[in-house]
Tab-separated table of C-alpha atoms and ligand atoms in Angstrom:
chain	number	residue	atom	x	y	z
S	1	MET	CA	4.085	-21.716	0.796
S	2	SER	CA	7.334	-21.081	1.039
S	3	LYS	CA	8.165	-17.646	2.576
S	4	PRO	CA	10.781	-15.275	1.371
S	5	SER	CA	13.717	-14.832	3.231
S	6	SER	CA	14.490	-11.129	3.317
S	7	LYS	CA	12.720	-9.638	6.429
S	8	ILE	CA	10.968	-5.882	6.632
S	9	SER	CA	11.525	-4.129	9.767
S	10	VAL	CA	9.370	-1.339	10.381
S	11	LEU	CA	10.907	1.998	10.442
S	12	ASN	CA	9.754	4.637	13.140
S	13	ASP	CA	11.389	7.806	11.737
S	14	VAL	CA	12.975	9.314	8.946
S	15	ASP	CA	16.587	9.347	9.710
S	16	ASP	CA	15.945	5.460	9.290
S	17	ILE	CA	15.744	5.749	5.619
S	18	SER	CA	19.199	6.073	5.007
S	19	ASN	CA	19.617	2.624	6.142
S	20	ARG	CA	17.404	0.977	3.288
S	21	ARG	CA	20.280	1.650	1.210
S	22	ALA	CA	21.551	-1.901	2.217
S	23	ASP	CA	18.286	-3.542	1.275
S	24	PHE	CA	19.141	-3.089	-2.495
S	25	PRO	CA	21.705	-5.424	-3.829
S	26	ALA	CA	22.354	-3.573	-7.064
S	27	LEU	CA	23.683	-0.817	-4.997
S	28	ARG	CA	26.796	-2.624	-3.404
S	29	GLN	CA	28.564	-2.767	-6.520
S	30	GLN	CA	31.613	-0.771	-8.331
S	31	ILE	CA	31.462	0.856	-11.568
S	32	ASN	CA	34.713	1.781	-13.432
S	33	ASP	CA	36.268	1.139	-9.788
S	34	HIS	CA	34.187	3.648	-7.683
S	35	PRO	CA	31.178	2.548	-5.699
S	36	LEU	CA	27.684	3.219	-8.063
S	37	VAL	CA	25.885	6.300	-7.436
S	38	TYR	CA	22.423	5.694	-8.581
S	39	LEU	CA	20.524	8.645	-9.646
S	40	ASP	CA	18.528	7.111	-12.547
S	41	SER	CA	15.362	5.920	-10.706
S	42	ALA	CA	13.062	8.022	-12.772
S	43	ALA	CA	13.673	5.879	-15.663
S	44	SER	CA	13.582	2.513	-13.542
S	45	SER	CA	14.362	2.313	-10.020
S	46	GLN	CA	16.628	-0.534	-8.079
S	47	GLN	CA	14.856	-3.678	-6.503
S	48	PRO	CA	15.054	-4.497	-2.611
S	49	ALA	CA	16.236	-8.040	-1.627
S	50	ILE	CA	12.849	-8.706	-1.013
S	51	VAL	CA	11.208	-8.224	-4.482
S	52	ILE	CA	14.015	-10.093	-5.626
S	53	ASP	CA	13.890	-13.134	-3.371
S	54	THR	CA	9.930	-13.105	-3.636
S	55	ILE	CA	10.265	-13.908	-7.380
S	56	ALA	CA	12.857	-16.091	-6.701
S	57	ASP	CA	10.870	-18.323	-4.332
S	58	TYR	CA	7.856	-18.141	-6.447
S	59	GLN	CA	9.803	-19.482	-9.573
S	60	ARG	CA	11.160	-21.948	-7.266
S	61	HIS	CA	8.325	-23.325	-5.452
S	62	ASP	CA	4.781	-21.835	-6.749
S	63	HIS	CA	4.963	-21.330	-10.273
S	64	ALA	CA	1.795	-22.415	-12.172
S	65	ASN	CA	-0.871	-20.533	-14.344
S	66	VAL	CA	-3.307	-18.624	-12.421
S	67	HIS	CA	-7.146	-18.697	-12.133
S	68	ARG	CA	-7.802	-21.866	-14.183
S	69	GLY	CA	-6.242	-24.434	-11.800
S	70	VAL	CA	-7.361	-27.014	-9.246
S	71	HIS	CA	-3.742	-28.284	-8.124
S	72	THR	CA	-2.267	-26.612	-5.264
S	73	LEU	CA	0.475	-24.892	-7.147
S	74	SER	CA	-2.138	-22.620	-9.115
S	75	HIS	CA	-3.599	-22.323	-6.100
S	76	ARG	CA	-0.573	-20.798	-4.337
S	77	ALA	CA	-0.030	-18.856	-7.632
S	78	THR	CA	-3.863	-17.295	-7.596
S	79	GLU	CA	-3.329	-16.293	-3.850
S	80	ALA	CA	-0.039	-14.670	-4.575
S	81	TYR	CA	-1.000	-12.902	-7.298
S	82	GLU	CA	-4.533	-11.671	-6.467
S	83	GLY	CA	-2.662	-10.550	-3.248
S	84	THR	CA	-1.204	-7.894	-4.797
S	85	ARG	CA	-4.445	-6.536	-6.317
S	86	ASP	CA	-5.633	-6.456	-2.462
S	87	ASP	CA	-2.142	-4.999	-1.676
S	88	ILE	CA	-2.274	-2.123	-4.363
S	89	ALA	CA	-6.130	-1.550	-3.705
S	90	SER	CA	-5.239	-0.577	0.086
S	91	PHE	CA	-1.678	1.352	-1.114
S	92	ILE	CA	-3.251	3.584	-3.418
S	93	ASN	CA	-7.093	3.694	-1.158
S	94	ALA	CA	-9.232	1.999	-4.009
S	95	ASN	CA	-12.551	1.614	-3.190
S	96	ASN	CA	-12.328	-1.759	-3.853
S	97	ARG	CA	-10.187	-4.523	-5.459
S	98	HIS	CA	-12.124	-4.381	-8.881
S	99	GLU	CA	-10.848	-0.893	-9.492
S	100	VAL	CA	-7.286	-2.197	-9.934
S	101	ILE	CA	-6.886	-3.737	-13.556
S	102	PHE	CA	-3.422	-5.033	-13.911
S	103	THR	CA	-1.405	-3.900	-17.007
S	104	SER	CA	2.343	-3.833	-18.506
S	105	GLY	CA	3.030	-0.635	-16.989
S	106	THR	CA	1.824	3.197	-17.392
S	107	THR	CA	1.952	3.160	-21.293
S	108	GLU	CA	-0.105	0.384	-21.441
S	109	SER	CA	-2.781	1.591	-18.847
S	110	ILE	CA	-3.039	5.135	-20.650
S	111	ASN	CA	-3.632	3.385	-24.296
S	112	LEU	CA	-6.581	0.964	-22.502
S	113	VAL	CA	-8.317	4.283	-21.373
S	114	ALA	CA	-7.699	6.046	-24.688
S	115	GLN	CA	-9.171	3.171	-26.416
S	116	SER	CA	-12.150	1.710	-24.597
S	117	PHE	CA	-13.195	4.840	-22.428
S	118	CYS	CA	-12.214	7.382	-24.600
S	119	ARG	CA	-12.728	6.236	-28.103
S	120	PRO	CA	-16.516	5.410	-28.202
S	121	MET	CA	-17.412	8.560	-26.512
S	122	LEU	CA	-15.462	10.994	-28.928
S	123	GLY	CA	-16.546	12.636	-32.432
S	124	ALA	CA	-15.240	15.211	-34.371
S	125	GLY	CA	-14.034	18.334	-33.203
S	126	ASP	CA	-14.254	17.062	-29.439
S	127	LYS	CA	-10.914	17.936	-27.273
S	128	ILE	CA	-8.753	15.839	-25.329
S	129	LEU	CA	-6.737	18.227	-23.021
S	130	LEU	CA	-2.748	17.670	-21.894
S	131	THR	CA	-0.233	19.775	-20.645
S	132	GLN	CA	3.264	20.878	-22.328
S	133	LEU	CA	4.869	18.710	-19.201
S	134	GLU	CA	3.471	15.241	-20.440
S	135	HIS	CA	5.760	12.345	-21.319
S	136	HIS	CA	5.434	10.591	-24.911
S	137	SER	CA	3.144	7.839	-23.036
S	138	ASN	CA	0.310	10.535	-22.399
S	139	ILE	CA	0.635	12.321	-25.713
S	140	VAL	CA	0.762	9.468	-28.473
S	141	PRO	CA	-2.393	7.568	-27.269
S	142	TRP	CA	-4.175	10.504	-27.290
S	143	GLN	CA	-2.831	11.557	-30.850
S	144	LEU	CA	-3.827	7.905	-31.741
S	145	VAL	CA	-7.946	8.241	-30.666
S	146	CYS	CA	-7.267	11.537	-32.448
S	147	GLU	CA	-6.721	10.102	-35.637
S	148	GLN	CA	-9.241	7.492	-35.046
S	149	THR	CA	-12.186	9.922	-34.302
S	150	ALA	CA	-10.934	13.594	-35.642
S	151	ALA	CA	-10.961	14.720	-32.374
S	152	GLU	CA	-8.568	17.370	-31.145
S	153	LEU	CA	-5.773	17.749	-28.731
S	154	LEU	CA	-5.878	21.179	-26.804
S	155	ILE	CA	-2.439	21.625	-24.652
S	156	VAL	CA	-1.754	23.573	-21.330
S	157	PRO	CA	1.070	25.867	-21.077
S	158	ILE	CA	4.019	25.975	-18.405
S	159	ASP	CA	6.097	29.099	-17.481
S	160	ASN	CA	9.789	29.119	-17.342
S	161	SER	CA	9.778	27.254	-13.901
S	162	GLY	CA	7.994	24.187	-15.660
S	163	THR	CA	4.862	24.991	-13.644
S	164	ILE	CA	1.541	24.362	-15.376
S	165	ASP	CA	-0.376	27.488	-16.155
S	166	THR	CA	-3.780	26.899	-14.180
S	167	ASP	CA	-5.576	29.987	-14.910
S	168	GLU	CA	-5.004	28.890	-18.584
S	169	LEU	CA	-6.155	25.354	-17.834
S	170	ARG	CA	-9.053	26.394	-16.316
S	171	GLN	CA	-9.989	28.591	-19.696
S	172	LEU	CA	-9.109	25.748	-21.702
S	173	LEU	CA	-11.379	23.386	-19.611
S	174	GLN	CA	-14.396	25.276	-20.789
S	175	SER	CA	-13.313	24.753	-24.674
S	176	GLY	CA	-15.588	21.145	-25.999
S	177	VAL	CA	-13.045	18.953	-23.687
S	178	LYS	CA	-14.302	15.193	-23.322
S	179	MET	CA	-11.271	14.378	-21.073
S	180	LEU	CA	-8.104	15.702	-19.225
S	181	ALA	CA	-5.348	13.661	-18.943
S	182	ILE	CA	-1.917	14.992	-16.847
S	183	ALA	CA	0.932	13.804	-15.067
S	184	HIS	CA	1.177	13.896	-11.249
S	185	VAL	CA	4.615	14.661	-11.407
S	186	SER	CA	7.012	15.376	-14.402
S	187	ASN	CA	9.216	13.155	-15.443
S	188	ALA	CA	11.344	15.653	-17.235
S	189	LEU	CA	11.343	18.460	-14.647
S	190	GLY	CA	9.518	17.030	-11.285
S	191	SER	CA	6.892	19.583	-11.295
S	192	ILE	CA	4.117	18.430	-8.902
S	193	ALA	CA	0.786	19.366	-10.365
S	194	PRO	CA	-2.121	20.238	-8.026
S	195	VAL	CA	-3.988	17.262	-8.894
S	196	LYS	CA	-6.539	17.503	-6.329
S	197	ALA	CA	-7.914	21.008	-7.318
S	198	ILE	CA	-7.681	20.281	-10.982
S	199	VAL	CA	-9.684	17.045	-10.389
S	200	GLU	CA	-12.455	19.228	-8.851
S	201	GLN	CA	-12.774	22.101	-11.465
S	202	ALA	CA	-12.766	19.294	-14.107
S	203	HIS	CA	-15.629	17.572	-12.599
S	204	SER	CA	-17.797	21.040	-12.030
S	205	LEU	CA	-17.609	20.739	-15.897
S	206	GLY	CA	-18.405	17.092	-16.048
S	207	ILE	CA	-14.927	16.200	-17.678
S	208	PRO	CA	-13.425	13.001	-16.441
S	209	VAL	CA	-9.785	12.809	-15.594
S	210	LEU	CA	-6.724	10.758	-15.844
S	211	LEU	CA	-3.325	11.343	-13.797
S	212	ASP	CA	-0.179	9.628	-15.191
S	213	GLY	CA	0.963	8.515	-11.645
S	214	ALA	CA	4.386	7.009	-12.775
S	215	GLN	CA	6.204	9.397	-11.042
S	216	ALA	CA	4.473	9.889	-7.968
S	217	MET	CA	4.215	6.527	-6.969
S	218	PRO	CA	7.717	5.608	-5.805
S	219	HIS	CA	7.780	9.527	-4.151
S	220	MET	CA	4.765	10.311	-2.237
S	221	SER	CA	1.433	8.834	-0.619
S	222	VAL	CA	-1.306	8.726	-3.231
S	223	ASP	CA	-4.939	8.026	-2.166
S	224	VAL	CA	-7.199	8.038	-5.523
S	225	GLN	CA	-10.282	8.653	-3.569
S	226	ASP	CA	-8.884	11.672	-1.667
S	227	ILE	CA	-7.904	12.737	-5.131
S	228	GLY	CA	-10.956	12.148	-6.643
S	229	CYS	CA	-9.395	10.938	-10.374
S	230	ASP	CA	-11.192	8.851	-12.713
S	231	PHE	CA	-8.267	6.895	-13.472
S	232	TYR	CA	-4.661	6.731	-12.263
S	233	ALA	CA	-1.901	5.039	-14.410
S	234	PHE	CA	1.209	3.658	-12.733
S	235	SER	CA	4.427	1.024	-13.456
S	236	GLY	CA	5.873	-1.052	-10.920
S	237	HIS	CA	9.650	-0.917	-12.447
S	238	LYS	CA	9.800	2.789	-11.057
S	239	MET	CA	8.631	1.807	-7.721
S	240	PHE	CA	11.073	-0.728	-6.866
S	241	GLY	CA	9.187	-3.784	-8.666
S	242	PRO	CA	9.741	-5.770	-11.808
S	243	THR	CA	9.395	-4.561	-15.414
S	244	GLY	CA	6.491	-5.143	-17.443
S	245	THR	CA	4.126	-4.526	-14.201
S	246	GLY	CA	1.730	-1.928	-14.070
S	247	VAL	CA	-1.790	-0.605	-12.669
S	248	LEU	CA	-4.767	0.879	-13.960
S	249	TYR	CA	-7.172	2.403	-11.037
S	250	GLY	CA	-10.292	3.506	-12.671
S	251	ARG	CA	-13.534	4.120	-10.894
S	252	GLU	CA	-15.724	1.304	-11.165
S	253	SER	CA	-18.979	2.788	-12.689
S	254	LEU	CA	-16.627	4.016	-15.556
S	255	LEU	CA	-14.937	0.340	-15.834
S	256	GLU	CA	-18.191	-1.729	-15.791
S	257	ALA	CA	-19.143	0.743	-18.577
S	258	MET	CA	-16.288	0.435	-20.581
S	259	PRO	CA	-15.913	-2.459	-23.331
S	260	PRO	CA	-12.871	-4.721	-23.116
S	261	TYR	CA	-9.732	-3.345	-24.739
S	262	GLN	CA	-8.451	-6.834	-25.987
S	263	GLY	CA	-9.811	-9.890	-26.114
S	264	GLY	CA	-8.521	-13.700	-25.300
S	265	GLY	CA	-8.156	-16.033	-22.078
S	266	ASP	CA	-9.272	-15.118	-18.848
S	267	MET	CA	-11.278	-12.034	-20.140
S	268	ILE	CA	-14.223	-14.516	-20.560
S	269	LEU	CA	-16.910	-16.432	-19.091
S	270	GLU	CA	-18.512	-17.988	-21.826
S	271	VAL	CA	-17.499	-17.789	-25.558
S	272	ARG	CA	-19.590	-19.161	-28.371
S	273	PHE	CA	-19.499	-18.159	-32.245
S	274	ASP	CA	-22.580	-16.269	-32.115
S	275	LYS	CA	-21.607	-14.472	-28.853
S	276	THR	CA	-19.041	-14.102	-25.911
S	277	VAL	CA	-20.168	-12.758	-22.380
S	278	TYR	CA	-17.253	-11.175	-20.846
S	279	ASN	CA	-15.862	-11.709	-17.367
S	280	ASP	CA	-16.524	-9.263	-14.484
S	281	LEU	CA	-13.979	-6.413	-13.517
S	282	PRO	CA	-11.477	-6.623	-13.296
S	283	TYR	CA	-10.818	-9.879	-15.266
S	284	LYS	CA	-12.666	-7.912	-18.389
S	285	PHE	CA	-9.447	-6.148	-18.979
S	286	GLU	CA	-6.578	-9.014	-18.219
S	287	ALA	CA	-6.684	-11.027	-21.260
S	288	GLY	CA	-4.002	-13.508	-21.542
S	289	THR	CA	-1.666	-14.840	-19.169
S	290	PRO	CA	-0.402	-12.393	-17.185
S	291	ASN	CA	3.018	-11.480	-15.609
S	292	ILE	CA	2.250	-13.636	-12.715
S	293	SER	CA	5.629	-13.470	-10.993
S	294	GLY	CA	5.979	-9.854	-12.019
S	295	MET	CA	2.945	-9.056	-10.297
S	296	ILE	CA	3.843	-11.176	-7.256
S	297	GLY	CA	7.222	-9.460	-7.150
S	298	LEU	CA	5.139	-5.654	-7.167
S	299	GLY	CA	3.416	-7.156	-4.133
S	300	ALA	CA	6.372	-7.341	-2.408
S	301	ALA	CA	7.700	-4.006	-3.428
S	302	VAL	CA	4.242	-2.159	-2.291
S	303	ARG	CA	4.407	-4.183	1.081
S	304	TYR	CA	7.973	-2.498	1.394
S	305	LEU	CA	7.100	0.931	0.491
S	306	GLN	CA	3.794	0.461	3.234
S	307	ALA	CA	6.362	-0.606	5.877
S	308	ILE	CA	8.531	2.326	5.346
S	309	GLY	CA	5.684	4.770	5.198
S	310	MET	CA	5.099	6.882	2.329
S	311	ASP	CA	5.173	10.292	4.377
S	312	ASN	CA	8.649	9.206	5.757
S	313	VAL	CA	9.792	8.742	1.828
S	314	ALA	CA	8.459	11.579	0.961
S	315	ALA	CA	9.909	13.494	3.688
S	316	HIS	CA	13.733	12.023	2.985
S	317	GLU	CA	13.357	12.940	-0.585
S	318	LYS	CA	12.375	16.578	-0.099
S	319	ARG	CA	15.364	17.153	2.300
S	320	LEU	CA	17.595	15.237	-0.527
S	321	LEU	CA	16.320	17.225	-3.494
S	322	ASP	CA	16.629	20.150	-1.420
S	323	TYR	CA	20.228	19.660	-1.058
S	324	MET	CA	20.778	18.351	-4.551
S	325	THR	CA	19.141	21.717	-5.946
S	326	SER	CA	21.473	23.786	-3.907
S	327	GLN	CA	24.508	21.979	-4.701
S	328	LEU	CA	24.151	22.031	-8.010
S	329	ALA	CA	23.354	25.524	-8.310
S	330	ALA	CA	26.353	26.124	-6.353
S	331	VAL	CA	28.265	25.277	-9.387
S	332	GLU	CA	29.665	27.607	-11.663
S	333	GLY	CA	28.186	27.311	-15.325
S	334	LEU	CA	25.386	25.114	-14.410
S	335	ARG	CA	21.609	25.861	-15.253
S	336	LEU	CA	18.730	24.368	-13.643
S	337	ILE	CA	16.127	23.387	-15.761
S	338	GLY	CA	12.757	22.991	-13.875
S	339	THR	CA	12.619	24.862	-10.776
S	340	ALA	CA	9.014	24.576	-9.945
S	341	ASP	CA	8.170	25.501	-6.196
S	342	ASN	CA	6.549	21.948	-5.610
S	343	LYS	CA	8.369	19.374	-6.924
S	344	ALA	CA	9.520	15.782	-6.378
S	345	SER	CA	12.887	13.885	-6.852
S	346	VAL	CA	14.126	14.922	-10.021
S	347	GLN	CA	16.715	17.870	-11.137
S	348	SER	CA	17.617	18.315	-14.760
S	349	PHE	CA	20.273	20.687	-15.670
S	350	LEU	CA	22.738	21.727	-18.426
S	351	LEU	CA	26.558	22.330	-17.525
S	352	ASP	CA	28.697	25.211	-19.521
S	353	ASP	CA	28.186	23.968	-23.192
S	354	ILE	CA	29.028	20.522	-22.676
S	355	HIS	CA	26.691	18.077	-24.525
S	356	PRO	CA	24.420	16.050	-21.691
S	357	HIS	CA	25.653	12.681	-23.424
S	358	ASP	CA	29.320	13.782	-22.902
S	359	LEU	CA	28.645	14.676	-19.734
S	360	GLY	CA	27.020	11.456	-19.032
S	361	THR	CA	29.425	9.544	-19.975
S	362	ILE	CA	32.051	11.285	-18.062
S	363	LEU	CA	29.919	10.934	-14.599
S	364	ASP	CA	29.457	7.066	-15.851
S	365	HIS	CA	33.375	6.880	-15.946
S	366	GLN	CA	33.107	8.011	-12.380
S	367	GLY	CA	30.348	5.552	-11.364
S	368	VAL	CA	27.606	8.117	-11.547
S	369	ALA	CA	24.584	6.895	-13.342
S	370	ILE	CA	22.476	9.715	-14.503
S	371	ARG	CA	20.088	10.070	-17.537
S	372	THR	CA	20.533	12.547	-20.562
S	373	GLY	CA	18.414	13.287	-23.542
S	374	HIS	CA	14.989	14.305	-23.833
S	375	HIS	CA	13.348	12.014	-21.458
S	376	CYS	CA	10.501	11.254	-23.840
S	377	ALA	CA	9.387	14.662	-23.156
S	378	MET	CA	10.323	16.368	-26.361
S	379	PRO	CA	7.638	19.009	-26.089
S	380	VAL	CA	9.209	20.333	-22.754
S	381	MET	CA	12.409	20.378	-24.622
S	382	GLU	CA	10.992	22.377	-27.206
S	383	TYR	CA	9.469	24.771	-24.489
S	384	PHE	CA	13.003	25.590	-23.328
S	385	GLY	CA	14.786	25.516	-27.011
S	386	ILE	CA	17.287	22.827	-26.146
S	387	PRO	CA	17.349	19.418	-27.536
S	388	GLY	CA	17.629	17.483	-23.970
S	389	THR	CA	19.226	17.730	-20.448
S	390	ALA	CA	21.395	15.809	-17.952
S	391	ARG	CA	18.965	14.592	-15.274
S	392	ALA	CA	19.583	13.558	-11.664
S	393	SER	CA	16.847	11.446	-10.204
S	394	LEU	CA	16.540	10.034	-6.333
S	395	GLY	CA	15.014	7.122	-4.856
S	396	LEU	CA	14.422	6.551	-1.358
S	397	TYR	CA	17.867	4.690	-1.110
S	398	ASN	CA	19.832	8.094	-2.293
S	399	ASN	CA	21.629	9.892	0.339
S	400	GLU	CA	24.074	13.300	0.948
S	401	ASP	CA	27.077	11.460	-0.252
S	402	ASP	CA	25.563	10.556	-3.455
S	403	ILE	CA	24.778	14.197	-4.324
S	404	ASP	CA	28.478	15.174	-2.956
S	405	ARG	CA	29.939	12.591	-5.396
S	406	LEU	CA	27.315	13.942	-8.311
S	407	VAL	CA	28.753	17.305	-7.439
S	408	ALA	CA	32.465	16.252	-7.727
S	409	ALA	CA	32.044	14.184	-10.903
S	410	LEU	CA	30.614	17.375	-12.483
S	411	ALA	CA	33.769	19.335	-11.292
S	412	LYS	CA	35.830	17.091	-13.035
S	413	ALA	CA	33.888	16.928	-16.152
S	414	LYS	CA	34.651	20.955	-15.985
S	415	THR	CA	38.203	20.569	-16.040
S	416	LEU	CA	37.997	18.161	-18.808
S	417	PHE	CA	36.610	20.204	-21.085
S	418	SER	CA	38.061	23.644	-20.069
T	501	PLP	C1	5.448	10.489	-16.334
T	501	PLP	C2	5.513	9.132	-16.895
T	501	PLP	N1	4.634	8.567	-17.824
T	501	PLP	C3	4.744	7.441	-18.371
T	501	PLP	C4	5.825	6.553	-18.307
T	501	PLP	C5	5.828	5.528	-18.951
T	501	PLP	O1	6.319	4.072	-18.546
T	501	PLP	P1	6.353	2.818	-18.612
T	501	PLP	O2	7.431	3.190	-19.717
T	501	PLP	O3	6.598	2.229	-17.621
T	501	PLP	O4	5.050	2.582	-19.256
T	501	PLP	C6	7.063	7.450	-17.771
T	501	PLP	C7	8.293	6.566	-17.918
T	501	PLP	O5	9.508	7.242	-17.698
T	501	PLP	C8	6.977	8.581	-17.277
T	501	PLP	O6	7.876	8.930	-16.283
């Protein structure tokens, strides 16, 4: 098989991470006559050349459908595609590769658990416990299954800093809860949930736990066995891989007992009109031709992150988030939204009475990309009594110059609106 032209060097210290910016071709461009400052990685991160090249090489030389072929291209495609499963299993420390289900993203992963795991076991009056911090993708799938089963949602409150009330969570767990589903890291506020302790509490009451890891995977080391969760959902496009790729990690014993989520090719061993025998894990949950090139690209992204080391990424981003928070706090008229003690990568804010959309547009004129709005977390906005925020979010490729450019662009916005 042809090899991608980009090479990854192994890094030895945190300072080296600043050099990784050069790995991302999209960051080398001018936007509105200014060098791009990309502070929207929580919505979607940029891709390093190694990911882009790996996908292009696959498309050029190795493309074929996976699993079913006897010819060489199909073997190559299958090897690369299944290689990603091994890479991800090792990256998250799954107990085995069968526990890694490929999906189109966090959203599909959560819907799969809601429908295949929860729906058969829920009845009228049963409770599913979420928090006020959740992304819509970790709310609406549970509302759907509640409509189907007459189960109900319970919501753990947060405080003014955007921290989950863990005392209340402990209380609520004892109210007939059949499933707990929470974000590892909040996309709107960046709050990190104490997931290991929460899982322990839930398990002591026999309650299974799904963690929405969409915003954790690009920023920190995630070890699903150490955390002890039953399901862990994440998206490739937020961790430097392609869109339309994602993973559901599930504990093998639970996945074995669950019915398939969708029917179609590849998820069967034998089909007759009177009876179909489903495939083994993980294929039972992977109906139809998958996103082959995307998953091969995600494998390259995971190897890229592994070479850098997630602890190095976390240390670099912590330093940067502290710098960003202090610089933003010093801007007159700026209100920080989300000030939890334990945070990753994200800072939401409001500036004077400038509408976040106007602010985002003015920043874009200066080459600074941030996100504005409710960030698919309307209950968080409701809690703070605001329609939306401006949100700057970091990736491993950001540096202090990016923060300085953000702050300078905010100063310009202030003069335009004064
Ligand atoms: C915390 C969180 N959960 C779920 C999602 C949904 O991810 P996707 O749209 O990739 O399925 C996102 C995306 O922003 C997110 O930030």
